[in-house]
Every structure is written in structure tokens, then in C-alpha cells.
Short mmCIF file of C-alpha atoms in Angstrom, two decimals:
data_model
loop_
_atom_site.label_atom_id
_atom_site.label_comp_id
_atom_site.label_asym_id
_atom_site.label_seq_id
_atom_site.Cartn_x
_atom_site.Cartn_y
_atom_site.Cartn_z
CA MET A 1 -3.05 48.81 33.10
CA THR A 2 -5.95 47.01 31.72
CA GLU A 3 -7.79 45.34 34.43
CA LEU A 4 -9.90 42.27 33.93
CA LEU A 5 -13.36 43.71 34.00
CA ASP A 6 -12.57 46.07 31.21
CA TYR A 7 -13.19 43.67 28.97
CA VAL A 8 -16.81 43.50 30.81
CA MET A 9 -19.50 45.42 28.98
CA ILE A 10 -23.04 45.03 30.48
CA ASP A 11 -25.99 47.07 28.71
CA ASN A 12 -29.48 47.31 28.74
CA ILE A 13 -30.69 45.68 25.44
CA PHE A 14 -34.84 44.90 26.26
CA THR A 15 -37.53 46.94 27.43
CA GLN A 16 -39.44 45.86 30.39
CA GLU A 17 -42.56 44.69 27.86
CA GLN A 18 -40.11 42.59 25.87
CA CYS A 19 -38.82 41.36 28.76
CA GLU A 20 -42.35 40.41 29.90
CA GLN A 21 -43.08 39.22 26.57
CA TYR A 22 -40.49 36.92 26.44
CA MET A 23 -41.44 35.31 30.15
CA SER A 24 -44.67 34.73 29.35
CA ARG A 25 -43.58 32.98 26.44
CA LEU A 26 -40.88 31.01 28.32
CA LYS A 27 -43.76 30.01 30.95
CA GLU A 28 -45.62 27.85 28.59
CA THR A 29 -42.28 25.98 27.37
CA LYS A 30 -41.23 22.82 28.26
CA TRP A 31 -38.19 22.63 30.46
CA SER A 32 -35.23 20.08 31.01
CA PRO A 33 -33.05 20.15 34.00
CA HIS A 34 -29.05 21.26 33.20
CA VAL A 35 -26.72 18.92 31.74
CA TRP A 36 -22.86 19.23 32.40
CA TYR A 37 -20.57 17.54 30.07
CA THR A 38 -17.19 16.52 31.44
CA ASN A 39 -14.06 16.01 29.07
CA ASN A 40 -14.73 12.74 27.73
CA LYS A 41 -18.14 13.57 27.12
CA ASP A 42 -20.11 12.03 29.61
CA THR A 43 -23.01 13.91 31.10
CA PHE A 44 -24.36 14.29 34.98
CA ASN A 45 -27.14 16.42 36.26
CA ASP A 46 -26.39 18.73 39.79
CA HIS A 47 -29.91 18.39 41.60
CA LYS A 48 -29.23 22.32 42.77
CA ASP A 49 -28.89 23.49 39.14
CA PHE A 50 -31.84 25.56 36.88
CA SER A 51 -33.47 24.07 34.07
CA VAL A 52 -33.17 24.83 30.41
CA THR A 53 -35.31 25.76 27.36
CA TYR A 54 -34.84 26.17 23.37
CA SER A 55 -37.17 28.72 21.43
CA ALA A 56 -35.87 29.44 18.06
CA GLU A 57 -38.97 31.95 17.58
CA LEU A 58 -37.64 34.20 20.88
CA GLN A 59 -34.34 33.70 19.63
CA ALA A 60 -35.04 35.58 15.97
CA ARG A 61 -37.24 38.07 18.17
CA MET A 62 -33.84 39.10 20.34
CA LYS A 63 -31.51 39.14 17.52
CA ASP A 64 -31.11 42.57 16.42
CA SER A 65 -31.15 43.95 20.39
CA VAL A 66 -28.12 41.47 20.75
CA MET A 67 -26.25 42.26 17.50
CA ASN A 68 -26.36 45.88 18.20
CA MET A 69 -24.74 44.76 21.75
CA VAL A 70 -22.18 42.76 19.81
CA THR A 71 -21.23 45.56 17.49
CA LYS A 72 -20.86 48.10 20.22
CA TYR A 73 -18.56 45.35 22.17
CA TYR A 74 -16.24 44.81 19.13
CA MET A 75 -15.93 48.64 18.19
CA GLU A 76 -14.65 48.90 21.69
CA HIS A 77 -12.54 45.72 22.31
CA ASN A 78 -11.57 44.44 18.94
CA GLU A 79 -8.45 46.30 17.50
CA SER A 80 -8.16 43.87 14.63
CA GLY A 81 -11.24 45.00 13.15
CA ASP A 82 -12.27 41.66 12.42
CA ARG A 83 -15.74 41.12 12.92
CA THR A 84 -15.99 37.21 11.70
CA CYS A 85 -17.57 35.35 14.31
CA GLN A 86 -20.03 32.59 14.67
CA PHE A 87 -22.88 32.24 17.59
CA SER A 88 -24.45 29.49 19.21
CA GLY A 89 -28.02 29.51 19.34
CA VAL A 90 -29.53 30.42 22.53
CA ARG A 91 -30.54 28.87 25.59
CA PHE A 92 -32.76 30.06 28.21
CA ASN A 93 -32.13 29.12 31.87
CA ARG A 94 -35.20 29.24 34.77
CA TYR A 95 -33.64 29.22 38.15
CA SER A 96 -36.29 28.45 40.91
CA GLU A 97 -35.76 28.88 44.41
CA GLY A 98 -33.16 26.84 45.68
CA GLU A 99 -31.23 26.43 42.55
CA SER A 100 -27.93 28.04 41.46
CA ILE A 101 -25.08 26.91 38.91
CA LYS A 102 -21.65 26.71 40.65
CA THR A 103 -18.54 28.38 39.63
CA HIS A 104 -17.12 27.48 36.22
CA VAL A 105 -15.09 29.18 33.00
CA ASP A 106 -17.05 28.56 29.63
CA HIS A 107 -14.83 26.03 28.08
CA ILE A 108 -18.09 24.34 26.17
CA HIS A 109 -17.72 21.51 24.21
CA SER A 110 -21.01 20.24 23.40
CA LEU A 111 -21.44 23.50 21.21
CA PHE A 112 -19.20 21.82 18.38
CA ASP A 113 -20.45 17.94 16.67
CA GLY A 114 -17.16 17.78 14.54
CA LYS A 115 -18.17 19.69 11.57
CA LYS A 116 -18.59 22.82 13.78
CA ARG A 117 -15.30 23.52 15.41
CA GLY A 118 -13.80 25.77 17.98
CA ILE A 119 -13.73 27.04 21.43
CA PRO A 120 -16.14 29.85 22.71
CA VAL A 121 -14.61 33.35 23.18
CA LEU A 122 -17.03 35.56 24.04
CA SER A 123 -19.93 35.07 26.48
CA TYR A 124 -23.11 36.64 26.76
CA VAL A 125 -26.21 36.57 29.55
CA GLY A 126 -28.76 38.38 30.00
CA VAL A 127 -31.68 38.53 32.68
CA PHE A 128 -35.37 39.15 31.76
CA ASN A 129 -36.61 39.97 35.37
CA ASP A 130 -35.17 41.07 38.66
CA ASP A 131 -38.05 40.52 41.08
CA TYR A 132 -36.33 37.87 42.52
CA GLU A 133 -33.77 37.14 45.52
CA GLY A 134 -30.60 35.28 45.48
CA GLY A 135 -30.08 34.46 41.94
CA ASP A 136 -26.80 37.31 41.90
CA PHE A 137 -24.45 36.80 38.65
CA MET A 138 -20.82 36.67 39.84
CA LEU A 139 -17.95 37.36 37.64
CA CYS A 140 -14.25 37.23 38.95
CA GLY A 141 -15.47 36.69 42.55
CA GLU A 142 -17.70 40.50 42.08
CA LYS A 143 -21.71 40.90 41.89
CA MET A 144 -22.88 42.11 38.91
CA GLU A 145 -25.64 44.84 38.94
CA LEU A 146 -28.06 43.19 36.22
CA LYS A 147 -31.39 44.43 36.05
CA GLN A 148 -34.38 43.75 33.86
CA GLY A 149 -33.57 43.25 29.95
CA ASP A 150 -29.37 43.28 30.62
CA CYS A 151 -26.69 41.76 28.76
CA ILE A 152 -23.28 41.25 29.95
CA ILE A 153 -20.77 40.20 27.60
CA PHE A 154 -17.35 39.04 29.29
CA PRO A 155 -14.43 36.36 27.68
CA SER A 156 -14.97 33.00 28.15
CA VAL A 157 -11.23 31.38 28.78
CA PHE A 158 -10.56 30.55 31.76
CA LEU A 159 -9.87 34.27 33.90
CA TYR A 160 -13.67 34.83 33.81
CA PRO A 161 -15.05 32.64 36.25
CA HIS A 162 -18.58 32.97 37.15
CA GLU A 163 -21.74 31.81 38.76
CA VAL A 164 -25.30 32.44 39.59
CA THR A 165 -25.97 31.94 43.62
CA THR A 166 -28.75 30.31 44.54
CA VAL A 167 -32.33 31.79 44.21
CA THR A 168 -33.62 32.63 47.63
CA LYS A 169 -37.42 34.15 46.65
CA GLY A 170 -38.88 33.97 43.35
CA THR A 171 -37.80 32.53 39.80
CA ARG A 172 -34.80 34.00 37.87
CA TYR A 173 -35.33 33.66 33.67
CA SER A 174 -32.23 34.42 31.72
CA TRP A 175 -30.53 33.54 28.71
CA VAL A 176 -27.16 32.80 27.41
CA LEU A 177 -25.12 32.17 24.29
CA TRP A 178 -21.27 32.32 22.74
CA SER A 179 -19.59 33.15 20.10
CA TRP A 180 -16.42 31.84 18.39
#
């Protein structure tokens, strides 16, 4: 019988050196508070949430490593052979002490502008460091062991609720993107 976590893949896709280079660049970037969107397109902030930023330069540098993992995931889980999908841009996340993200699913409307339509089917989360305390990535109520340079891919549907617990010491740098 297939289990939910059978559709989850974790792989180390970035070296320590790459992660340190990416974090160094991100530390120079302007960060903004994370914004939640409601079904009627209203927005709000949660003071316990993390900060976000975007970088086309880093996204381009990451692309080959991410796409290699995507190919591995599709080879293992896509029996139809159809590998046609679109990707969001990469969002970079910074969790400082006391910050987290509550349990949620990735039913993200804000990725689509009316011209681009869809719903995320896969979520990709990666970490650039592991020298912080707390900040655990929880998926379906289970702690996922993510080390520096790791990426986790999982379905974006309601069956895969996830969260990042409160960072209690240090700063957690990560990234996320979605495909449909």
C-alpha cells in the first residue's frame, strides 16, 4: 500500500560552498515581511512570520541543480511520462529567532495573475544552512531531517500540511518554489 511520504523526495543538491555563497549574497539583499493572501485576495501579516526576498541572479545559479532533482522526482513518480510543467520563481526565506510559519498547504493563488492559470502540484523547499536551533520542517506531522544543501519535494495538495517551527537560536535561510 502506498503511503503519503512515498511521494516525498529529499536530496542534497548544493555543496557547502554553494550554500555559503548563496547566503552571503542573500545577507546583502533587502528583505520584506511574508504576506498571507486570503481567498478574496486580501493580505495580512503575522508578526511571527519570516521575511522574504527574490533574486533572479541566485535563481539562475540554482537552476541546473534544482532541475536535476526535478528530473529524478519525475522519473520515479510520473508514470505518464509527461514532464511538461511550469515553475514559479524562487522565493528566499529568512527565519530569525522567534519566527516560524504556521501549518498550511500550498494552495497558492498569488502565483497566478489571470493570464497564467493553475494550481501548484509540487512544492520544493531547500535549506542553505543547518546551524540554527528550532526551525524544523514538519510535513504531515513528521519532522523532516533537512541538512545544509538539501531540497525536499512533495505534492502541494491538502494531504501534505507543513510548517516550519519557531527558530530558537540563529537564523534559518531557505528557499521555495512551486510547479504546476
